[in-house]
Amino acid sequence: MTQEKYKVVDVANEKSSDVVWHLASVSHAQREAANGHAPAVLWFTGLSGSGKSTVANAVDKMLHDLGCKTYVLDGDNVRHGLNGDLGFSDTDRVENIRRIGEVSKLFVDAGLLVSTAFISPFVEDRASVRAQLRDNQFIEVYIDTPIEVCEQRDPKGLYKKARNGEIKNFTGIDSAYELPTSPEVHVKTAEQSIEACALQVVDYLKENGYIDV
Ligand SMILES: Nc1ncnc2c1ncn2[C@@H]1O[C@H](COP(=O)(O)OS(=O)(=O)O)[C@@H](OP(=O)(O)O)[C@H]1O
Ligand SMILES: Nc1ncnc2c1ncn2[C@@H]1O[C@H](COP(=O)(O)OP(=O)(O)O)[C@@H](O)[C@H]1O
């Protein structure tokens, strides 16, 4: 192995300071050309029951049908696996989002349009994930649904449990949700169908040159 195959990065404060990166032999531009679209993370954020998973999966299906390389990260494949050790204290939520941010970055590096569906309640954590990606690779999608509507939907019966005191630290009841201040896409699920919500996101990708179909 010759030395130019390696890039030494400044990670003096990390435990992995003796680890060096192997430079990629397939460039971002080559991946983008092969996939036919730009990579990005569609970061869905909103209350429990707001419709993050439903809309993220509808978007994923539309993009897949258009021939895009996609993936959805949500509680089912993350909180039961990689983040199975984390609960719902503020500290655990911060770590949950940090790890999901790292995983999203890898998917973006692989050239995918990745959709994440996590409450991600804190402005600072969403901003940290954005800051780790290149310009335009983080698209915040605010799934804006009034808590009354979420509570009426209550697809998992969790609001009822939280109101009864069976669940503590429930977002919107006794745990904070900090509103996105300038999301790239602002989706109001109480005012339009699931399909219209998903189209709003896909149209954003078309209008901003991520996909060209
Ligand atoms: N205390 C508390 N508060 C909020 N949500 C709770 C809680 N306990 C369990 N659940 C279920 O976990 C899902 C939220 O997990 P997230 O990883 O998205 O949360 S966070 O981003 O770390 O805040 C959330 O799923 P969604 O309804 O899909 O949002 C709930 O089903
Ligand atoms: N326009 C809409 N967009 C998204 N979900 C909707 C809409 N109208 C009704 N729903 C329903 O609301 C519920 C949202 O649940 P879910 O997607 O699991 O939310 P979250 O992932 O935010 O917890 C689903 O039962 C879905 O069918």
mmCIF file of C-alpha atoms and ligand atoms in Angstrom:
data_model
loop_
_atom_site.group_PDB
_atom_site.id
_atom_site.type_symbol
_atom_site.label_atom_id
_atom_site.label_comp_id
_atom_site.label_asym_id
_atom_site.label_seq_id
_atom_site.Cartn_x
_atom_site.Cartn_y
_atom_site.Cartn_z
ATOM 1 C CA MET A 1 0.000 0.000 0.000
ATOM 2 C CA THR A 2 1.389 3.372 -0.910
ATOM 3 C CA GLN A 3 1.080 6.351 1.411
ATOM 4 C CA GLU A 4 -1.032 8.437 -1.000
ATOM 5 C CA LYS A 5 -3.863 5.942 -0.621
ATOM 6 C CA TYR A 6 -4.360 7.211 2.905
ATOM 7 C CA LYS A 7 -5.620 10.499 4.222
ATOM 8 C CA VAL A 8 -4.603 11.443 7.751
ATOM 9 C CA VAL A 9 -7.363 13.382 9.489
ATOM 10 C CA ASP A 10 -7.116 15.552 12.576
ATOM 11 C CA VAL A 11 -8.956 13.525 15.187
ATOM 12 C CA ALA A 12 -6.673 14.349 18.111
ATOM 13 C CA ASN A 13 -9.563 14.491 20.562
ATOM 14 C CA GLU A 14 -11.037 11.173 19.562
ATOM 15 C CA LYS A 15 -10.202 7.697 20.853
ATOM 16 C CA SER A 16 -9.708 6.709 17.236
ATOM 17 C CA SER A 17 -6.838 9.146 16.727
ATOM 18 C CA ASP A 18 -4.575 6.398 15.310
ATOM 19 C CA VAL A 19 -7.132 5.400 12.702
ATOM 20 C CA VAL A 20 -6.575 6.796 9.221
ATOM 21 C CA TRP A 21 -9.059 7.017 6.370
ATOM 22 C CA HIS A 22 -8.586 5.047 3.198
ATOM 23 C CA LEU A 23 -9.393 7.349 0.308
ATOM 24 C CA ALA A 24 -12.419 6.256 -1.709
ATOM 25 C CA SER A 25 -11.653 4.802 -5.126
ATOM 26 C CA VAL A 26 -15.165 5.621 -6.421
ATOM 27 C CA SER A 27 -15.801 9.376 -6.304
ATOM 28 C CA HIS A 28 -19.025 11.124 -5.262
ATOM 29 C CA ALA A 29 -19.443 12.346 -8.840
ATOM 30 C CA GLN A 30 -19.127 8.786 -10.172
ATOM 31 C CA ARG A 31 -21.731 7.525 -7.704
ATOM 32 C CA GLU A 32 -24.075 10.385 -8.591
ATOM 33 C CA ALA A 33 -23.695 9.708 -12.315
ATOM 34 C CA ALA A 34 -24.360 5.986 -11.812
ATOM 35 C CA ASN A 35 -27.421 6.614 -9.619
ATOM 36 C CA GLY A 36 -28.838 9.410 -11.782
ATOM 37 C CA HIS A 37 -29.613 11.679 -8.822
ATOM 38 C CA ALA A 38 -27.921 13.667 -6.083
ATOM 39 C CA PRO A 39 -27.699 12.133 -2.589
ATOM 40 C CA ALA A 40 -29.347 13.704 0.449
ATOM 41 C CA VAL A 41 -31.022 12.987 3.745
ATOM 42 C CA LEU A 42 -34.704 13.835 4.001
ATOM 43 C CA TRP A 43 -34.899 14.481 7.738
ATOM 44 C CA PHE A 44 -38.539 14.064 8.807
ATOM 45 C CA THR A 45 -39.235 15.576 12.219
ATOM 46 C CA GLY A 46 -42.472 15.917 14.162
ATOM 47 C CA LEU A 47 -44.544 14.641 17.057
ATOM 48 C CA SER A 48 -45.418 10.996 17.613
ATOM 49 C CA GLY A 49 -48.373 10.214 15.357
ATOM 50 C CA SER A 50 -47.760 13.266 13.183
ATOM 51 C CA GLY A 51 -47.200 11.059 10.121
ATOM 52 C CA LYS A 52 -43.392 10.922 9.778
ATOM 53 C CA SER A 53 -43.218 7.179 9.027
ATOM 54 C CA THR A 54 -46.286 7.216 6.797
ATOM 55 C CA VAL A 55 -45.112 10.125 4.658
ATOM 56 C CA ALA A 56 -41.442 9.007 4.647
ATOM 57 C CA ASN A 57 -42.450 5.576 3.365
ATOM 58 C CA ALA A 58 -44.785 7.074 0.751
ATOM 59 C CA VAL A 59 -41.930 9.324 -0.440
ATOM 60 C CA ASP A 60 -39.557 6.354 -0.472
ATOM 61 C CA LYS A 61 -41.955 4.361 -2.667
ATOM 62 C CA MET A 62 -42.409 7.269 -5.096
ATOM 63 C CA LEU A 63 -38.644 7.785 -5.369
ATOM 64 C CA HIS A 64 -37.989 4.052 -5.752
ATOM 65 C CA ASP A 65 -40.582 3.889 -8.534
ATOM 66 C CA LEU A 66 -38.737 6.760 -10.241
ATOM 67 C CA GLY A 67 -35.577 4.634 -10.195
ATOM 68 C CA CYS A 68 -33.790 6.363 -7.306
ATOM 69 C CA LYS A 69 -31.566 4.559 -4.791
ATOM 70 C CA THR A 70 -33.312 5.021 -1.463
ATOM 71 C CA TYR A 71 -33.611 3.790 2.104
ATOM 72 C CA VAL A 72 -35.746 4.600 5.153
ATOM 73 C CA LEU A 73 -34.311 4.761 8.657
ATOM 74 C CA ASP A 74 -36.903 4.710 11.400
ATOM 75 C CA GLY A 75 -37.562 3.363 14.879
ATOM 76 C CA ASP A 76 -38.170 -0.178 13.693
ATOM 77 C CA ASN A 77 -34.737 -0.658 12.222
ATOM 78 C CA VAL A 78 -32.804 1.611 14.589
ATOM 79 C CA ARG A 79 -34.337 1.659 18.081
ATOM 80 C CA HIS A 80 -34.611 -2.163 18.074
ATOM 81 C CA GLY A 81 -31.038 -2.588 16.849
ATOM 82 C CA LEU A 82 -28.246 -0.026 16.794
ATOM 83 C CA ASN A 83 -29.962 2.160 19.432
ATOM 84 C CA GLY A 84 -31.596 -0.607 21.433
ATOM 85 C CA ASP A 85 -29.696 0.570 24.514
ATOM 86 C CA LEU A 86 -31.330 4.030 24.485
ATOM 87 C CA GLY A 87 -34.526 5.259 26.142
ATOM 88 C CA PHE A 88 -36.352 8.600 26.111
ATOM 89 C CA SER A 89 -34.469 10.823 28.558
ATOM 90 C CA ASP A 90 -33.157 14.025 26.936
ATOM 91 C CA THR A 91 -29.633 12.567 27.073
ATOM 92 C CA ASP A 92 -30.663 9.359 25.331
ATOM 93 C CA ARG A 93 -32.594 11.276 22.663
ATOM 94 C CA VAL A 94 -29.488 13.383 21.953
ATOM 95 C CA GLU A 95 -27.388 10.215 21.540
ATOM 96 C CA ASN A 96 -30.125 8.573 19.447
ATOM 97 C CA ILE A 97 -30.078 11.455 16.975
ATOM 98 C CA ARG A 98 -26.277 11.704 16.983
ATOM 99 C CA ARG A 99 -25.949 8.045 15.954
ATOM 100 C CA ILE A 100 -28.733 8.327 13.359
ATOM 101 C CA GLY A 101 -26.959 11.388 11.979
ATOM 102 C CA GLU A 102 -23.752 9.374 11.591
ATOM 103 C CA VAL A 103 -25.573 6.524 9.858
ATOM 104 C CA SER A 104 -27.395 8.979 7.561
ATOM 105 C CA LYS A 105 -24.061 10.485 6.604
ATOM 106 C CA LEU A 106 -22.808 7.057 5.504
ATOM 107 C CA PHE A 107 -25.931 6.481 3.405
ATOM 108 C CA VAL A 108 -25.488 9.901 1.790
ATOM 109 C CA ASP A 109 -21.829 9.066 1.171
ATOM 110 C CA ALA A 110 -23.038 5.898 -0.570
ATOM 111 C CA GLY A 111 -25.124 8.109 -2.880
ATOM 112 C CA LEU A 112 -28.620 7.384 -1.559
ATOM 113 C CA LEU A 113 -31.701 9.490 -0.913
ATOM 114 C CA VAL A 114 -32.227 8.431 2.695
ATOM 115 C CA SER A 115 -35.364 9.314 4.646
ATOM 116 C CA THR A 116 -35.190 9.391 8.441
ATOM 117 C CA ALA A 117 -38.355 9.338 10.568
ATOM 118 C CA PHE A 118 -37.508 10.291 14.147
ATOM 119 C CA ILE A 119 -39.154 12.802 16.444
ATOM 120 C CA SER A 120 -35.727 14.480 16.803
ATOM 121 C CA PRO A 121 -37.183 17.050 19.214
ATOM 122 C CA PHE A 122 -34.195 19.345 19.716
ATOM 123 C CA VAL A 123 -33.161 22.143 17.340
ATOM 124 C CA GLU A 124 -29.496 21.815 18.290
ATOM 125 C CA ASP A 125 -29.327 18.102 17.435
ATOM 126 C CA ARG A 126 -30.961 18.585 14.047
ATOM 127 C CA ALA A 127 -28.531 21.453 13.386
ATOM 128 C CA SER A 128 -25.580 19.214 14.336
ATOM 129 C CA VAL A 129 -26.592 16.604 11.789
ATOM 130 C CA ARG A 130 -27.020 19.327 9.149
ATOM 131 C CA ALA A 131 -23.568 20.721 9.974
ATOM 132 C CA GLN A 132 -21.924 17.349 9.317
ATOM 133 C CA LEU A 133 -23.250 17.140 5.778
ATOM 134 C CA ARG A 134 -22.346 19.183 2.715
ATOM 135 C CA ASP A 135 -24.450 22.112 1.572
ATOM 136 C CA ASN A 136 -27.892 21.009 0.393
ATOM 137 C CA GLN A 137 -27.454 17.414 1.579
ATOM 138 C CA PHE A 138 -29.691 17.907 4.633
ATOM 139 C CA ILE A 139 -33.346 18.567 3.870
ATOM 140 C CA GLU A 140 -35.457 19.174 6.946
ATOM 141 C CA VAL A 141 -39.049 18.032 6.438
ATOM 142 C CA TYR A 142 -41.271 19.311 9.229
ATOM 143 C CA ILE A 143 -44.306 17.075 9.617
ATOM 144 C CA ASP A 144 -46.509 19.668 11.212
ATOM 145 C CA THR A 145 -49.576 18.128 12.790
ATOM 146 C CA PRO A 146 -51.406 19.666 15.765
ATOM 147 C CA ILE A 147 -50.981 17.582 18.907
ATOM 148 C CA GLU A 148 -54.775 17.283 19.162
ATOM 149 C CA VAL A 149 -54.812 15.503 15.803
ATOM 150 C CA CYS A 150 -51.847 13.271 16.777
ATOM 151 C CA GLU A 151 -53.604 12.403 19.999
ATOM 152 C CA GLN A 152 -56.828 11.613 18.178
ATOM 153 C CA ARG A 153 -54.956 9.348 15.731
ATOM 154 C CA ASP A 154 -52.922 7.744 18.542
ATOM 155 C CA PRO A 155 -51.883 4.860 16.243
ATOM 156 C CA LYS A 156 -49.947 3.081 19.018
ATOM 157 C CA GLY A 157 -52.122 4.075 21.996
ATOM 158 C CA LEU A 158 -49.163 5.921 23.540
ATOM 159 C CA TYR A 159 -50.879 9.304 24.115
ATOM 160 C CA LYS A 160 -53.524 7.502 26.165
ATOM 161 C CA LYS A 161 -50.815 5.832 28.228
ATOM 162 C CA ALA A 162 -48.935 9.122 28.639
ATOM 163 C CA ARG A 163 -52.118 10.912 29.791
ATOM 164 C CA ASN A 164 -52.719 8.071 32.285
ATOM 165 C CA GLY A 165 -49.190 8.462 33.600
ATOM 166 C CA GLU A 166 -48.144 4.992 32.387
ATOM 167 C CA ILE A 167 -45.403 6.541 30.174
ATOM 168 C CA LYS A 168 -43.156 9.352 31.391
ATOM 169 C CA ASN A 169 -41.249 11.917 29.289
ATOM 170 C CA PHE A 170 -43.669 11.693 26.379
ATOM 171 C CA THR A 171 -42.989 14.237 23.642
ATOM 172 C CA GLY A 172 -45.524 17.063 23.586
ATOM 173 C CA ILE A 173 -46.863 16.147 27.038
ATOM 174 C CA ASP A 174 -44.029 16.103 29.548
ATOM 175 C CA SER A 175 -41.045 16.247 27.189
ATOM 176 C CA ALA A 176 -40.211 19.135 24.840
ATOM 177 C CA TYR A 177 -40.581 19.381 21.065
ATOM 178 C CA GLU A 178 -38.687 22.374 19.676
ATOM 179 C CA LEU A 179 -40.287 23.605 16.450
ATOM 180 C CA PRO A 180 -38.191 23.772 13.282
ATOM 181 C CA THR A 181 -37.542 27.429 12.480
ATOM 182 C CA SER A 182 -36.839 27.203 8.746
ATOM 183 C CA PRO A 183 -37.492 23.717 7.385
ATOM 184 C CA GLU A 184 -36.894 23.163 3.685
ATOM 185 C CA VAL A 185 -40.305 21.466 3.440
ATOM 186 C CA HIS A 186 -43.268 22.209 5.716
ATOM 187 C CA VAL A 187 -45.947 19.528 5.477
ATOM 188 C CA LYS A 188 -49.371 19.877 7.106
ATOM 189 C CA THR A 189 -50.817 16.380 7.289
ATOM 190 C CA ALA A 190 -54.132 17.453 8.823
ATOM 191 C CA GLU A 191 -54.892 19.484 5.694
ATOM 192 C CA GLN A 192 -53.997 17.121 2.859
ATOM 193 C CA SER A 193 -53.892 13.434 1.932
ATOM 194 C CA ILE A 194 -50.890 11.172 2.493
ATOM 195 C CA GLU A 195 -50.225 11.167 -1.257
ATOM 196 C CA ALA A 196 -50.332 14.976 -1.449
ATOM 197 C CA CYS A 197 -47.920 15.211 1.508
ATOM 198 C CA ALA A 198 -45.488 12.812 -0.184
ATOM 199 C CA LEU A 199 -45.768 14.646 -3.509
ATOM 200 C CA GLN A 200 -44.898 17.907 -1.765
ATOM 201 C CA VAL A 201 -41.557 16.361 -0.724
ATOM 202 C CA VAL A 202 -40.857 14.757 -4.105
ATOM 203 C CA ASP A 203 -41.686 18.061 -5.846
ATOM 204 C CA TYR A 204 -39.117 19.804 -3.624
ATOM 205 C CA LEU A 205 -36.474 17.331 -4.857
ATOM 206 C CA LYS A 206 -37.471 17.925 -8.485
ATOM 207 C CA GLU A 207 -37.637 21.711 -8.184
ATOM 208 C CA ASN A 208 -34.230 21.859 -6.505
ATOM 209 C CA GLY A 209 -32.429 19.590 -8.967
ATOM 210 C CA TYR A 210 -31.850 16.525 -6.783
ATOM 211 C CA ILE A 211 -33.762 14.343 -9.216
ATOM 212 C CA ASP A 212 -34.302 14.928 -12.887
ATOM 213 C CA VAL A 213 -37.321 12.838 -13.849
HETATM 214 N N1 LIG B 1 -41.564 8.860 25.946
HETATM 215 C C1 LIG B 1 -41.695 8.787 24.612
HETATM 216 N N2 LIG B 1 -41.733 9.922 23.876
HETATM 217 C C2 LIG B 1 -41.873 9.829 22.538
HETATM 218 N N3 LIG B 1 -41.991 8.661 21.853
HETATM 219 C C3 LIG B 1 -41.958 7.509 22.563
HETATM 220 C C4 LIG B 1 -41.829 7.522 23.970
HETATM 221 N N4 LIG B 1 -41.831 6.228 24.402
HETATM 222 C C5 LIG B 1 -41.962 5.450 23.315
HETATM 223 N N5 LIG B 1 -42.049 6.210 22.206
HETATM 224 C C6 LIG B 1 -42.118 5.647 20.841
HETATM 225 O O1 LIG B 1 -40.826 5.859 20.286
HETATM 226 C C7 LIG B 1 -40.896 6.592 19.064
HETATM 227 C C8 LIG B 1 -39.994 7.830 19.101
HETATM 228 O O2 LIG B 1 -38.672 7.447 18.951
HETATM 229 P P1 LIG B 1 -37.631 8.437 18.287
HETATM 230 O O3 LIG B 1 -36.354 7.674 18.162
HETATM 231 O O4 LIG B 1 -38.206 8.985 17.049
HETATM 232 O O5 LIG B 1 -37.530 9.568 19.391
HETATM 233 S S1 LIG B 1 -36.434 10.724 19.549
HETATM 234 O O6 LIG B 1 -36.143 11.243 18.198
HETATM 235 O O7 LIG B 1 -35.246 10.141 20.150
HETATM 236 O O8 LIG B 1 -37.068 11.722 20.426
HETATM 237 C C9 LIG B 1 -42.322 7.043 18.903
HETATM 238 O O9 LIG B 1 -42.617 6.636 17.599
HETATM 239 P P2 LIG B 1 -43.359 7.580 16.562
HETATM 240 O O10 LIG B 1 -44.769 7.528 17.036
HETATM 241 O O11 LIG B 1 -43.147 6.852 15.265
HETATM 242 O O12 LIG B 1 -42.778 8.950 16.561
HETATM 243 C C10 LIG B 1 -43.127 6.282 19.934
HETATM 244 O O13 LIG B 1 -43.815 5.247 19.294
HETATM 245 N N1 LIG B 2 -52.086 13.147 5.543
HETATM 246 C C1 LIG B 2 -51.561 12.218 6.349
HETATM 247 N N2 LIG B 2 -50.220 12.063 6.388
HETATM 248 C C2 LIG B 2 -49.660 11.146 7.209
HETATM 249 N N3 LIG B 2 -50.350 10.317 8.019
HETATM 250 C C3 LIG B 2 -51.703 10.437 8.019
HETATM 251 C C4 LIG B 2 -52.343 11.396 7.193
HETATM 252 N N4 LIG B 2 -53.670 11.295 7.409
HETATM 253 C C5 LIG B 2 -53.833 10.310 8.302
HETATM 254 N N5 LIG B 2 -52.654 9.767 8.687
HETATM 255 C C6 LIG B 2 -52.487 8.646 9.653
HETATM 256 O O1 LIG B 2 -51.779 9.144 10.786
HETATM 257 C C7 LIG B 2 -50.993 8.099 11.348
HETATM 258 C C8 LIG B 2 -49.551 8.586 11.444
HETATM 259 O O2 LIG B 2 -48.761 7.582 12.047
HETATM 260 P P1 LIG B 2 -47.204 7.469 11.807
HETATM 261 O O3 LIG B 2 -46.883 7.633 10.374
HETATM 262 O O4 LIG B 2 -46.751 6.216 12.485
HETATM 263 O O5 LIG B 2 -46.663 8.757 12.586
HETATM 264 P P2 LIG B 2 -45.231 8.998 13.238
HETATM 265 O O6 LIG B 2 -44.245 8.187 12.473
HETATM 266 O O7 LIG B 2 -45.011 10.462 13.135
HETATM 267 O O8 LIG B 2 -45.389 8.542 14.663
HETATM 268 C C9 LIG B 2 -51.137 6.882 10.445
HETATM 269 O O9 LIG B 2 -52.105 6.019 10.997
HETATM 270 C C10 LIG B 2 -51.643 7.502 9.129
HETATM 271 O O10 LIG B 2 -52.431 6.609 8.364
#
